[in-house]
Protein backbone atom coordinates (compact mmCIF):
# COMPACT_ATOMS: atom_id res chain seq x y z
CA UNK A 1 0.00 0.00 0.00
CA UNK A 2 1.33 3.45 -0.97
CA UNK A 3 1.73 6.16 1.67
CA UNK A 4 -0.96 8.85 1.55
CA UNK A 5 -0.26 11.88 -0.62
CA UNK A 6 -0.72 13.51 -3.96
CA UNK A 7 1.15 12.46 -7.06
CA UNK A 8 3.09 15.12 -8.94
CA UNK A 9 0.24 15.47 -11.44
CA UNK A 10 -2.36 15.88 -8.71
CA UNK A 11 -0.21 18.40 -6.82
CA UNK A 12 0.45 20.33 -10.03
CA UNK A 13 -3.25 20.51 -10.83
CA UNK A 14 -4.17 21.54 -7.28
CA UNK A 15 -1.55 24.32 -7.28
CA UNK A 16 -2.07 25.50 -10.85
CA UNK A 17 1.47 24.73 -11.99
CA UNK A 18 3.03 22.18 -14.31
CA UNK A 19 4.78 18.97 -13.32
CA UNK A 20 7.92 20.36 -14.95
CA UNK A 21 7.69 23.47 -12.72
CA UNK A 22 7.52 21.27 -9.62
CA UNK A 23 10.65 19.41 -10.72
CA UNK A 24 12.43 22.73 -11.34
CA UNK A 25 11.37 24.08 -7.93
CA UNK A 26 12.73 20.93 -6.28
CA UNK A 27 15.99 21.16 -8.24
CA UNK A 28 16.38 24.86 -7.33
CA UNK A 29 15.74 24.23 -3.63
CA UNK A 30 12.39 26.01 -3.32
CA UNK A 31 10.56 22.79 -2.56
CA UNK A 32 12.03 19.99 -0.49
CA UNK A 33 12.46 16.68 -2.24
CA UNK A 34 9.22 14.79 -2.19
CA UNK A 35 8.68 11.46 -0.52
CA UNK A 36 8.71 8.58 -2.95
CA UNK A 37 6.58 5.50 -3.26
CA UNK A 38 8.25 2.12 -3.57
CA UNK A 39 7.72 2.52 -7.32
CA UNK A 40 9.58 5.85 -7.24
CA UNK A 41 6.63 8.20 -7.69
CA UNK A 42 6.86 11.54 -5.91
CA UNK A 43 4.23 12.24 -3.24
CA UNK A 44 3.19 15.67 -1.97
CA UNK A 45 1.02 16.86 0.91
CA UNK A 46 -1.18 19.91 1.47
CA UNK A 47 1.76 21.99 2.76
CA UNK A 48 3.60 21.33 -0.49
CA UNK A 49 0.55 22.46 -2.47
CA UNK A 50 0.31 25.65 -0.37
CA UNK A 51 3.97 26.34 -1.07
CA UNK A 52 3.49 25.70 -4.78
CA UNK A 53 0.58 28.17 -4.84
CA UNK A 54 2.77 30.73 -3.05
CA UNK A 55 5.56 30.23 -5.59
CA UNK A 56 3.08 30.55 -8.49
CA UNK A 57 1.74 33.82 -7.07
CA UNK A 58 5.24 35.18 -6.47
CA UNK A 59 6.17 34.30 -10.06
CA UNK A 60 3.02 36.08 -11.26
CA UNK A 61 4.35 39.21 -9.52
CA UNK A 62 7.54 38.86 -11.55
CA UNK A 63 9.81 37.59 -8.79
CA UNK A 64 12.69 35.40 -9.91
CA UNK A 65 13.17 31.93 -8.44
CA UNK A 66 16.27 33.10 -6.55
CA UNK A 67 14.20 35.91 -5.03
CA UNK A 68 11.51 33.46 -3.96
CA UNK A 69 14.13 31.20 -2.41
CA UNK A 70 15.39 34.22 -0.41
CA UNK A 71 11.85 34.96 0.80
CA UNK A 72 11.39 31.34 1.85
CA UNK A 73 14.74 31.41 3.69
CA UNK A 74 13.69 34.52 5.64
CA UNK A 75 10.37 32.87 6.46
CA UNK A 76 12.18 29.73 7.60
CA UNK A 77 14.38 31.81 9.90
CA UNK A 78 11.32 33.10 11.75
CA UNK A 79 10.53 36.73 10.95
CA UNK A 80 7.77 37.58 8.49
CA UNK A 81 9.30 38.01 5.03
CA UNK A 82 7.12 40.98 3.99
CA UNK A 83 9.91 43.60 4.31
CA UNK A 84 12.08 41.41 2.08
CA UNK A 85 9.21 41.06 -0.40
CA UNK A 86 8.74 44.86 -0.46
CA UNK A 87 12.43 45.32 -1.27
CA UNK A 88 12.28 42.66 -3.99
CA UNK A 89 9.19 44.27 -5.53
CA UNK A 90 10.96 47.65 -5.55
CA UNK A 91 13.94 46.03 -7.28
CA UNK A 92 11.67 44.37 -9.83
CA UNK A 93 9.86 47.66 -10.54
CA UNK A 94 13.25 49.32 -11.15
CA UNK A 95 14.24 46.49 -13.52
CA UNK A 96 11.00 46.88 -15.46
CA UNK A 97 11.40 50.66 -15.64
CA UNK A 98 14.90 50.18 -17.09
CA UNK A 99 13.58 47.61 -19.59
CA UNK A 100 10.80 49.99 -20.66
CA UNK A 101 13.34 52.80 -21.18
CA UNK A 102 15.52 50.47 -23.26
CA UNK A 103 12.53 49.37 -25.34
CA UNK A 104 11.45 52.97 -25.94
CA UNK A 105 14.97 53.85 -27.11
CA UNK A 106 14.96 50.82 -29.43
CA UNK A 107 11.54 51.82 -30.76
CA UNK A 108 12.89 55.30 -31.59
CA UNK A 109 15.89 53.76 -33.37
CA UNK A 110 13.60 51.48 -35.39
CA UNK A 111 11.21 54.31 -36.24
CA UNK A 112 14.11 56.48 -37.41
CA UNK A 113 15.53 53.63 -39.51
CA UNK A 114 12.11 52.97 -41.01
CA UNK A 115 11.72 56.65 -41.90
CA UNK A 116 15.17 56.69 -43.53
CA UNK A 117 14.15 53.56 -45.46
CA UNK A 118 11.33 55.54 -47.07
CA UNK A 119 13.84 58.10 -48.32
CA UNK A 120 16.35 55.55 -49.69
CA UNK A 121 17.05 54.63 -53.25
CA UNK A 122 17.04 50.83 -53.20
CA UNK A 123 19.15 50.75 -56.36
CA UNK A 124 22.25 51.99 -54.50
CA UNK A 125 24.91 49.25 -54.39
CA UNK A 126 25.20 47.68 -50.96
CA UNK A 127 26.61 44.40 -49.69
CA UNK A 128 23.33 43.36 -48.07
CA UNK A 129 20.69 45.95 -47.26
CA UNK A 130 21.38 49.65 -47.00
CA UNK A 131 18.67 50.16 -44.41
CA UNK A 132 20.66 48.10 -41.93
CA UNK A 133 24.11 49.07 -43.21
CA UNK A 134 23.32 52.77 -42.77
CA UNK A 135 21.96 52.35 -39.25
């Protein structure tokens, strides 16, 4: 008789994640290695599912797996991890702001190149494409 618990597929469905995600979370140390049946199947309990839901929600907020592992480490040490989460969210917002600025600069470069492409004479000799070569 197998010990009580959820298989990886059942735990994944209950938490709203994939089986592959669970394996990654185990490999990255966010989730402790699951118990195994005599046949080698992983088994999870309700605490594991709660943790998987937490990880899914943290990922939905844009936190990286390393960030989530840090939050879990703070929680495991005793104090509430909310100050750490606030700092991580601030860091993530700054990353996104930088990405947006980079994308806006790239958009301007592309728009300028596209405008110059309208003014080009495509019959000019170029090795490949003058639109790119002139950029």
